[in-house]
Tab-separated table of C-alpha atoms in Angstrom:
chain	number	residue	atom	x	y	z
A	8	MET	CA	-17.699	75.362	39.031
A	9	VAL	CA	-15.830	75.427	35.711
A	10	ALA	CA	-16.545	78.426	33.471
A	11	TYR	CA	-16.529	76.906	29.979
A	12	PRO	CA	-16.276	79.040	26.813
A	13	LYS	CA	-19.653	80.118	25.415
A	14	ASP	CA	-19.191	78.072	22.232
A	15	TRP	CA	-18.827	74.839	24.207
A	16	LYS	CA	-21.998	72.820	24.803
A	17	LYS	CA	-23.209	70.566	27.597
A	18	TYR	CA	-24.449	67.071	26.716
A	19	ILE	CA	-25.172	63.806	28.436
A	20	VAL	CA	-23.093	60.839	27.294
A	21	GLY	CA	-26.159	59.061	25.922
A	22	ASP	CA	-26.784	61.931	23.488
A	23	VAL	CA	-23.276	62.032	21.988
A	24	SER	CA	-22.368	58.345	21.884
A	25	LEU	CA	-23.839	55.638	19.700
A	26	ASN	CA	-25.754	52.644	21.032
A	27	PHE	CA	-23.558	50.685	23.457
A	28	ASP	CA	-24.243	47.337	21.824
A	29	LYS	CA	-24.577	48.414	18.193
A	30	TYR	CA	-21.115	47.258	17.155
A	31	ARG	CA	-20.958	44.055	19.160
A	32	VAL	CA	-20.258	40.902	17.139
A	33	PRO	CA	-22.119	37.856	18.563
A	34	VAL	CA	-19.647	35.307	19.924
A	35	ALA	CA	-19.896	32.406	22.333
A	36	GLU	CA	-17.865	32.979	25.513
A	37	ASN	CA	-17.103	29.273	25.801
A	38	LEU	CA	-15.387	29.377	22.384
A	39	ARG	CA	-12.705	31.734	23.681
A	40	VAL	CA	-9.230	30.351	22.956
A	41	ARG	CA	-5.708	31.772	23.094
A	42	GLY	CA	-4.786	34.083	20.238
A	43	SER	CA	-3.528	37.575	19.454
A	44	THR	CA	-6.649	39.722	20.006
A	45	PRO	CA	-6.584	41.743	23.272
A	46	TYR	CA	-9.265	40.546	25.697
A	47	TYR	CA	-10.521	43.422	27.887
A	48	GLY	CA	-12.189	43.321	31.272
A	49	ALA	CA	-12.889	46.040	33.824
A	50	ASN	CA	-9.221	46.834	34.441
A	51	GLY	CA	-7.716	46.464	30.996
A	52	ILE	CA	-6.209	43.607	29.006
A	53	GLN	CA	-6.614	40.275	30.790
A	54	ASP	CA	-5.644	37.873	28.015
A	55	TYR	CA	-5.123	37.490	24.262
A	56	VAL	CA	-7.652	35.427	22.323
A	57	LYS	CA	-8.868	34.387	18.895
A	58	GLY	CA	-11.903	36.117	17.442
A	59	PHE	CA	-13.324	39.489	18.505
A	60	THR	CA	-16.470	41.137	19.818
A	61	HIS	CA	-15.775	44.627	18.409
A	62	ASP	CA	-13.818	46.047	15.498
A	63	GLY	CA	-13.199	49.800	15.300
A	64	GLU	CA	-12.518	52.795	17.533
A	65	PHE	CA	-14.140	52.696	20.962
A	66	VAL	CA	-14.011	53.953	24.541
A	67	LEU	CA	-14.053	51.291	27.266
A	68	LEU	CA	-15.160	51.959	30.838
A	69	ALA	CA	-15.309	49.529	33.715
A	70	GLU	CA	-18.835	48.417	34.531
A	71	ASP	CA	-17.860	46.583	37.706
A	72	GLY	CA	-14.737	45.114	39.278
A	73	ALA	CA	-12.560	48.249	38.903
A	74	THR	CA	-9.607	48.041	41.290
A	75	ASP	CA	-9.041	51.796	41.647
A	76	LEU	CA	-12.207	53.835	41.945
A	77	PHE	CA	-10.311	57.132	42.206
A	78	ASP	CA	-8.581	56.528	38.871
A	79	TYR	CA	-11.500	54.902	37.137
A	80	PRO	CA	-10.520	52.761	34.137
A	81	VAL	CA	-11.294	54.636	30.898
A	82	ARG	CA	-9.485	53.452	27.755
A	83	HIS	CA	-9.387	54.440	24.114
A	84	VAL	CA	-8.954	51.394	21.845
A	85	ASN	CA	-8.712	50.854	18.123
A	86	GLY	CA	-9.017	47.697	16.012
A	87	LYS	CA	-10.243	44.204	16.797
A	88	ILE	CA	-10.890	43.595	20.507
A	89	TRP	CA	-12.798	41.156	22.698
A	90	VAL	CA	-14.648	42.859	25.568
A	91	ASN	CA	-16.239	40.839	28.377
A	92	ASN	CA	-19.394	41.806	30.269
A	93	HIS	CA	-17.504	43.800	32.947
A	94	ALA	CA	-16.827	46.783	30.676
A	95	HIS	CA	-18.982	49.303	28.808
A	96	VAL	CA	-18.234	50.032	25.148
A	97	LEU	CA	-18.904	53.506	23.719
A	98	LYS	CA	-18.376	55.100	20.328
A	99	GLY	CA	-18.616	58.838	19.776
A	100	ASN	CA	-21.345	60.095	17.458
A	101	SER	CA	-19.273	61.930	14.847
A	102	SER	CA	-21.946	64.656	14.562
A	103	TYR	CA	-21.084	65.753	18.102
A	104	VAL	CA	-17.841	64.315	19.411
A	105	ASP	CA	-14.594	62.703	18.316
A	106	THR	CA	-14.307	59.258	19.937
A	107	LYS	CA	-10.831	59.827	21.313
A	108	TYR	CA	-11.843	63.241	22.657
A	109	LEU	CA	-14.735	61.469	24.393
A	110	SER	CA	-12.229	59.179	26.124
A	111	TYR	CA	-10.261	62.162	27.456
A	112	ALA	CA	-13.448	63.932	28.576
A	113	LEU	CA	-14.604	60.825	30.454
A	114	LYS	CA	-11.241	60.528	32.228
A	115	LYS	CA	-12.016	63.832	33.970
A	116	VAL	CA	-15.283	62.567	35.485
A	117	ASP	CA	-15.415	61.893	39.249
A	118	TYR	CA	-16.925	58.403	39.279
A	119	VAL	CA	-16.827	57.686	43.013
A	120	SER	CA	-20.232	59.260	43.729
A	121	LEU	CA	-21.768	57.590	40.658
A	122	LEU	CA	-21.033	53.985	41.617
A	123	VAL	CA	-23.438	51.599	43.331
A	124	GLY	CA	-23.072	48.139	44.814
A	125	GLY	CA	-20.923	48.406	47.931
A	126	THR	CA	-17.688	46.399	47.860
A	127	ARG	CA	-18.076	45.519	44.181
A	128	ALA	CA	-18.765	48.991	42.841
A	129	LYS	CA	-20.785	49.150	39.638
A	130	LEU	CA	-21.279	51.838	37.002
A	131	ASN	CA	-24.592	50.925	35.442
A	132	ALA	CA	-25.537	51.846	31.872
A	133	LYS	CA	-28.267	54.308	32.887
A	134	THR	CA	-25.867	56.272	35.084
A	135	LEU	CA	-23.201	56.292	32.390
A	136	LYS	CA	-25.614	57.560	29.718
A	137	ASN	CA	-26.671	60.440	32.001
A	138	ILE	CA	-23.159	61.674	32.858
A	139	GLU	CA	-22.836	65.314	31.804
A	140	ILE	CA	-19.847	66.481	29.774
A	141	THR	CA	-19.151	69.886	28.222
A	142	ILE	CA	-17.344	69.767	24.901
A	143	PRO	CA	-16.240	72.136	22.120
A	144	SER	CA	-18.853	72.552	19.396
A	145	ASN	CA	-16.101	72.522	16.802
A	146	ILE	CA	-14.947	68.974	16.028
A	147	LYS	CA	-11.643	70.363	14.727
A	148	GLU	CA	-10.959	71.876	18.153
A	149	GLN	CA	-11.709	68.520	19.767
A	150	GLN	CA	-9.242	66.862	17.376
A	151	ALA	CA	-6.562	69.498	18.068
A	152	ILE	CA	-6.944	68.926	21.811
A	153	THR	CA	-6.824	65.168	21.252
A	154	ALA	CA	-3.639	65.474	19.172
A	155	ALA	CA	-1.940	67.532	21.890
A	156	LEU	CA	-2.883	65.115	24.667
A	157	ASN	CA	-2.074	62.104	22.508
A	158	SER	CA	1.503	63.359	22.074
A	159	PHE	CA	1.890	63.174	25.858
A	160	ASP	CA	0.391	59.666	25.897
A	161	GLU	CA	2.772	58.457	23.197
A	162	HIS	CA	5.758	59.814	25.118
A	163	ILE	CA	4.504	58.171	28.322
A	164	ASP	CA	3.914	54.863	26.509
A	165	ASN	CA	7.404	54.963	24.967
A	166	LEU	CA	8.970	55.621	28.357
A	167	THR	CA	6.922	52.818	29.916
A	168	GLU	CA	8.080	50.393	27.223
A	169	LEU	CA	11.704	51.450	27.701
A	170	ILE	CA	11.416	51.114	31.490
A	171	GLU	CA	10.036	47.593	31.167
A	172	LYS	CA	12.869	46.610	28.803
A	173	LYS	CA	15.461	48.051	31.198
A	174	LYS	CA	13.837	46.212	34.114
A	175	ALA	CA	13.964	42.912	32.212
A	176	ILE	CA	17.667	43.401	31.466
A	177	ARG	CA	18.311	44.385	35.056
A	178	ASP	CA	16.427	41.346	36.417
A	179	GLY	CA	18.470	39.077	34.149
A	180	ALA	CA	21.682	40.668	35.411
A	181	LEU	CA	20.503	40.236	39.002
A	182	GLU	CA	19.869	36.541	38.397
A	183	ASP	CA	23.303	35.982	36.845
A	184	LEU	CA	25.495	38.222	38.998
A	185	VAL	CA	24.321	37.540	42.561
A	186	THR	CA	24.312	33.781	42.059
A	187	GLY	CA	27.746	33.505	40.432
A	188	LYS	CA	26.334	32.223	37.139
A	189	ALA	CA	28.205	35.050	35.406
A	190	ARG	CA	31.566	36.348	36.679
A	191	LEU	CA	33.008	39.781	36.082
A	192	ASP	CA	36.408	40.086	34.448
A	193	GLY	CA	39.302	39.926	36.881
A	194	PHE	CA	37.553	37.795	39.493
A	195	ASP	CA	37.834	34.086	40.177
A	196	GLY	CA	37.685	31.700	43.090
A	197	GLN	CA	34.889	29.623	44.548
A	198	TRP	CA	31.666	31.170	45.800
A	199	LYS	CA	30.376	29.759	49.079
A	200	CYS	CA	27.088	29.647	50.937
A	201	SER	CA	27.028	31.698	54.111
A	202	ARG	CA	24.430	32.281	56.812
A	203	LEU	CA	23.268	35.846	57.382
A	204	ASP	CA	24.534	35.811	60.958
A	205	LYS	CA	28.038	35.254	59.522
A	206	LEU	CA	27.675	38.242	57.189
A	207	THR	CA	26.273	40.691	59.732
A	208	LYS	CA	27.338	42.254	62.996
A	209	GLN	CA	23.777	42.564	64.229
A	210	ILE	CA	20.173	41.919	63.235
A	211	ILE	CA	17.872	44.481	64.828
A	212	THR	CA	14.111	44.187	65.267
A	213	GLY	CA	11.849	46.890	66.651
A	214	GLY	CA	8.506	47.813	68.121
A	215	THR	CA	5.765	50.435	68.306
A	216	PRO	CA	5.275	52.902	71.170
A	217	SER	CA	1.756	52.936	72.600
A	218	THR	CA	-0.493	55.068	70.432
A	219	ALA	CA	-2.524	55.869	73.552
A	220	GLU	CA	0.366	57.937	74.899
A	221	ASN	CA	0.605	61.291	73.110
A	222	LYS	CA	3.979	61.967	74.724
A	223	TYR	CA	5.472	59.071	72.727
A	224	TRP	CA	4.682	60.603	69.332
A	225	ASN	CA	5.438	63.664	67.173
A	226	GLY	CA	9.003	63.887	68.366
A	227	GLU	CA	12.258	64.120	66.413
A	228	ILE	CA	13.187	60.430	66.016
A	229	PRO	CA	12.163	59.015	62.597
A	230	TRP	CA	10.184	55.785	62.987
A	231	LEU	CA	9.589	53.243	60.251
A	232	SER	CA	6.899	50.658	59.527
A	233	SER	CA	6.794	48.036	56.779
A	234	THR	CA	4.611	50.278	54.604
A	235	GLU	CA	7.767	52.201	53.600
A	236	ILE	CA	9.727	49.135	52.450
A	237	HIS	CA	8.738	49.726	48.823
A	238	GLN	CA	10.795	52.935	48.731
A	239	LYS	CA	13.745	50.551	48.168
A	240	ARG	CA	16.146	53.356	49.175
A	241	ILE	CA	14.418	54.514	52.345
A	242	THR	CA	14.764	58.207	53.108
A	243	SER	CA	11.287	59.048	54.463
A	244	PRO	CA	9.952	57.616	57.746
A	245	THR	CA	6.369	56.619	58.484
A	246	SER	CA	6.169	58.894	61.510
A	247	TYR	CA	8.235	60.429	64.311
A	248	ILE	CA	8.500	59.376	67.954
A	249	THR	CA	9.971	60.973	71.050
A	250	GLU	CA	12.915	59.868	73.160
A	251	VAL	CA	10.393	58.854	75.828
A	252	GLY	CA	8.505	56.757	73.277
A	253	LEU	CA	11.713	55.058	72.162
A	254	ASN	CA	12.742	54.252	75.738
A	255	ASN	CA	9.310	52.914	76.671
A	256	SER	CA	8.845	50.525	73.761
A	257	SER	CA	10.640	47.797	71.844
A	258	ALA	CA	11.467	50.234	69.048
A	259	LYS	CA	15.194	50.322	68.269
A	260	ILE	CA	17.236	52.585	66.038
A	261	ALA	CA	18.895	50.961	63.024
A	262	PRO	CA	21.962	52.717	61.603
A	263	SER	CA	22.126	54.116	58.092
A	264	PHE	CA	23.060	51.653	55.349
A	265	SER	CA	21.379	48.788	57.152
A	266	VAL	CA	19.605	46.297	54.901
A	267	ILE	CA	15.934	46.253	55.907
A	268	VAL	CA	13.617	43.285	55.407
A	269	ALA	CA	9.862	43.228	56.022
A	270	LEU	CA	9.021	40.455	58.480
A	271	ALA	CA	5.289	40.835	57.908
A	272	GLY	CA	2.884	42.920	55.892
A	273	GLN	CA	-0.053	42.831	53.513
A	274	GLY	CA	0.185	41.264	50.055
A	275	LYS	CA	3.719	41.139	48.677
A	276	THR	CA	5.345	43.146	51.469
A	277	ARG	CA	6.696	40.249	53.555
A	278	GLY	CA	10.195	39.355	52.396
A	279	THR	CA	10.717	42.639	50.523
A	280	VAL	CA	14.078	44.306	51.169
A	281	ALA	CA	15.374	47.870	51.087
A	282	ILE	CA	18.402	49.939	52.071
A	283	LEU	CA	18.026	52.366	54.965
A	284	GLU	CA	19.641	55.622	53.838
A	285	LYS	CA	19.209	57.360	57.224
A	286	ALA	CA	19.213	56.042	60.777
A	287	MET	CA	15.642	55.326	61.938
A	288	ALA	CA	13.745	53.476	64.643
A	289	LEU	CA	11.934	50.334	63.465
A	290	ASN	CA	8.599	48.802	64.264
A	291	GLN	CA	8.039	45.109	64.933
A	292	SER	CA	7.353	44.288	61.275
A	293	LEU	CA	10.915	45.100	60.189
A	294	ALA	CA	14.409	43.779	60.759
A	295	ALA	CA	17.637	45.620	60.007
A	296	MET	CA	20.823	43.740	59.083
A	297	VAL	CA	23.994	45.616	59.964
A	298	VAL	CA	26.764	44.128	57.834
A	299	ASN	CA	30.186	43.183	59.125
A	300	ASP	CA	33.495	44.388	57.660
A	301	GLY	CA	33.652	41.559	55.128
A	302	THR	CA	30.234	42.237	53.586
A	303	ASP	CA	29.108	44.957	51.211
A	304	PHE	CA	25.642	46.146	52.273
A	305	THR	CA	24.497	46.846	48.701
A	306	PHE	CA	25.489	43.354	47.561
A	307	LEU	CA	23.561	41.897	50.503
A	308	TYR	CA	20.521	43.938	49.490
A	309	TYR	CA	20.611	42.588	45.938
A	310	ALA	CA	21.272	39.025	47.086
A	311	LEU	CA	18.257	39.163	49.399
A	312	GLU	CA	16.110	40.745	46.698
A	313	LYS	CA	16.954	37.735	44.538
A	314	SER	CA	15.971	35.511	47.503
A	315	TYR	CA	12.497	37.051	47.904
A	316	GLU	CA	10.533	33.879	47.093
A	317	ALA	CA	12.826	31.712	49.227
A	318	LEU	CA	12.352	34.029	52.206
A	319	ARG	CA	8.577	33.921	51.850
A	320	GLU	CA	8.590	30.130	51.686
A	321	LEU	CA	10.528	30.019	54.964
A	322	SER	CA	8.072	32.337	56.731
A	323	SER	CA	6.595	30.918	59.895
A	324	GLY	CA	2.828	30.651	60.329
A	325	ASP	CA	0.077	29.353	58.114
A	326	GLY	CA	0.265	29.985	54.400
A	327	GLY	CA	0.255	33.546	53.132
A	328	ARG	CA	-0.361	35.016	56.614
A	329	GLY	CA	2.930	33.819	58.046
A	330	GLY	CA	5.862	35.967	59.043
A	331	LEU	CA	9.640	36.040	59.134
A	332	ASN	CA	11.586	36.323	62.367
A	333	LYS	CA	15.133	36.921	63.577
A	334	LYS	CA	15.926	33.204	63.878
A	335	ILE	CA	14.893	32.537	60.260
A	336	LEU	CA	17.026	35.440	59.072
A	337	LYS	CA	20.087	34.395	61.048
A	338	GLU	CA	19.998	30.899	59.573
A	339	PHE	CA	19.163	31.977	56.016
A	340	GLU	CA	21.952	31.264	53.524
A	341	ILE	CA	23.034	33.162	50.420
A	342	LYS	CA	25.885	32.575	47.969
A	343	VAL	CA	28.765	34.992	48.428
A	344	PRO	CA	31.834	35.655	46.212
A	345	PRO	CA	35.261	35.075	47.776
A	346	SER	CA	36.086	38.784	48.126
A	347	LYS	CA	34.311	41.939	49.216
A	348	LYS	CA	35.821	43.636	46.165
A	349	GLU	CA	33.798	41.363	43.871
A	350	GLN	CA	30.672	41.984	45.958
A	351	LYS	CA	31.129	45.740	45.478
A	352	ALA	CA	31.753	45.380	41.734
A	353	ILE	CA	28.537	43.360	41.308
A	354	ALA	CA	26.550	45.815	43.415
A	355	SER	CA	27.932	48.759	41.443
A	356	ILE	CA	26.708	47.360	38.105
A	357	LEU	CA	23.226	46.644	39.445
A	358	ASN	CA	23.080	50.020	41.157
A	359	VAL	CA	23.858	51.819	37.882
A	360	MET	CA	21.011	49.909	36.233
A	361	ASP	CA	18.617	50.868	39.041
A	362	GLU	CA	19.625	54.519	38.848
A	363	GLU	CA	19.029	54.540	35.100
A	364	ILE	CA	15.555	53.063	35.621
A	365	SER	CA	14.828	55.588	38.400
A	366	VAL	CA	15.719	58.477	36.091
A	367	LEU	CA	13.338	57.146	33.439
A	368	VAL	CA	10.551	56.631	36.009
A	369	GLU	CA	11.053	60.178	37.291
A	370	GLU	CA	10.911	61.521	33.731
A	371	ARG	CA	7.701	59.586	33.087
A	372	ASN	CA	6.146	60.918	36.301
A	373	LYS	CA	6.979	64.483	35.263
A	374	ILE	CA	5.384	63.979	31.843
A	375	ILE	CA	2.280	62.532	33.531
A	376	GLN	CA	2.063	65.611	35.766
A	377	ILE	CA	2.464	67.934	32.784
A	378	LYS	CA	-0.199	65.996	30.874
A	379	ASP	CA	-2.590	66.218	33.840
A	380	GLY	CA	-2.148	69.973	33.873
A	381	ALA	CA	-2.684	70.133	30.116
A	382	MET	CA	-5.900	68.100	30.477
A	383	ASP	CA	-7.196	70.544	33.090
A	384	ASP	CA	-6.483	73.470	30.757
A	385	LEU	CA	-7.531	71.994	27.419
A	386	LEU	CA	-10.647	70.079	28.481
A	387	THR	CA	-12.136	73.124	30.171
A	388	GLY	CA	-11.331	75.644	27.443
A	389	LYS	CA	-8.971	77.567	29.706
A	390	VAL	CA	-6.407	77.177	26.901
A	391	ARG	CA	-7.687	77.209	23.317
A	392	LEU	CA	-5.895	75.593	20.363
A	393	VAL	CA	-8.269	76.628	17.605
């Protein structure tokens, strides 16, 4: 139970926010056409359109269709917007609460227990209006808190924008460099297409020890499933198995600096590639390519990342539920420069770009953590600014 300062007051949302529909401009949904006004649904901007349903400063909350119930979509917006019927629109009553402060206060609410409707969770208007929040009585204190938290948000937004720009540049470089469209100074000669079995010494697939046998698990051998493929540079296993588990299953150990590809997996996982930084045993949903002496493993990783869509199209099975296999991988072709030295030079440039992006992502994550701590302190009155 949070001990709020005595000069803070408890309200329900319906008492401190103006009528949900008061500022709605009547528009016909079927007249929606492409434009420059942000079009909001439950999970944020879905499109840009002509016209608007609201003009001003508001707080938007998902009514239904939110994709992450544990980080419920709450957004502060300003200006002309179009909001569909899957989001609530609130505006703070200036006699009680600053609208942007209201958005921060509502971000701290645990919505999971408030939602109804099973698989398509819904936050109905009655429930929203009766949510309790405790806020400073002094509007100036609310605004000081808002200004402090907003400075974090601006820094996070700037980092996000910079990260996206860096990613776009990096993706363009990937397209040009691993296909031979652009050549680095000092290199020439004809690129050629080569099968993966000509670029590797071995392609390793794995398996899973029986989960019914306790003696197979919680050992010292790191074991990997396809859920870890999105690490990109894999250093953390999914679990650990024992020597007995390894010897009594199809699991096999792949050496460090193997290029890992997901053979199967939910959503976008199949066809995703990563570099294995430490030797680990694999499950049946992964394959490890151990490069030969003429191939740079980092170049192969980038070349296969560029080939993601092609790999998925080659997957066996029906439609999106298909899978890759060792035969498909062996016969898969990529373009390769005439020398390993050029492969390494290309990989080095792309690796520098990835490291720069990783540093920015890490910085953003730290700022998010600091902001979360500041929200806990400032929105409970633990730390006072006024």
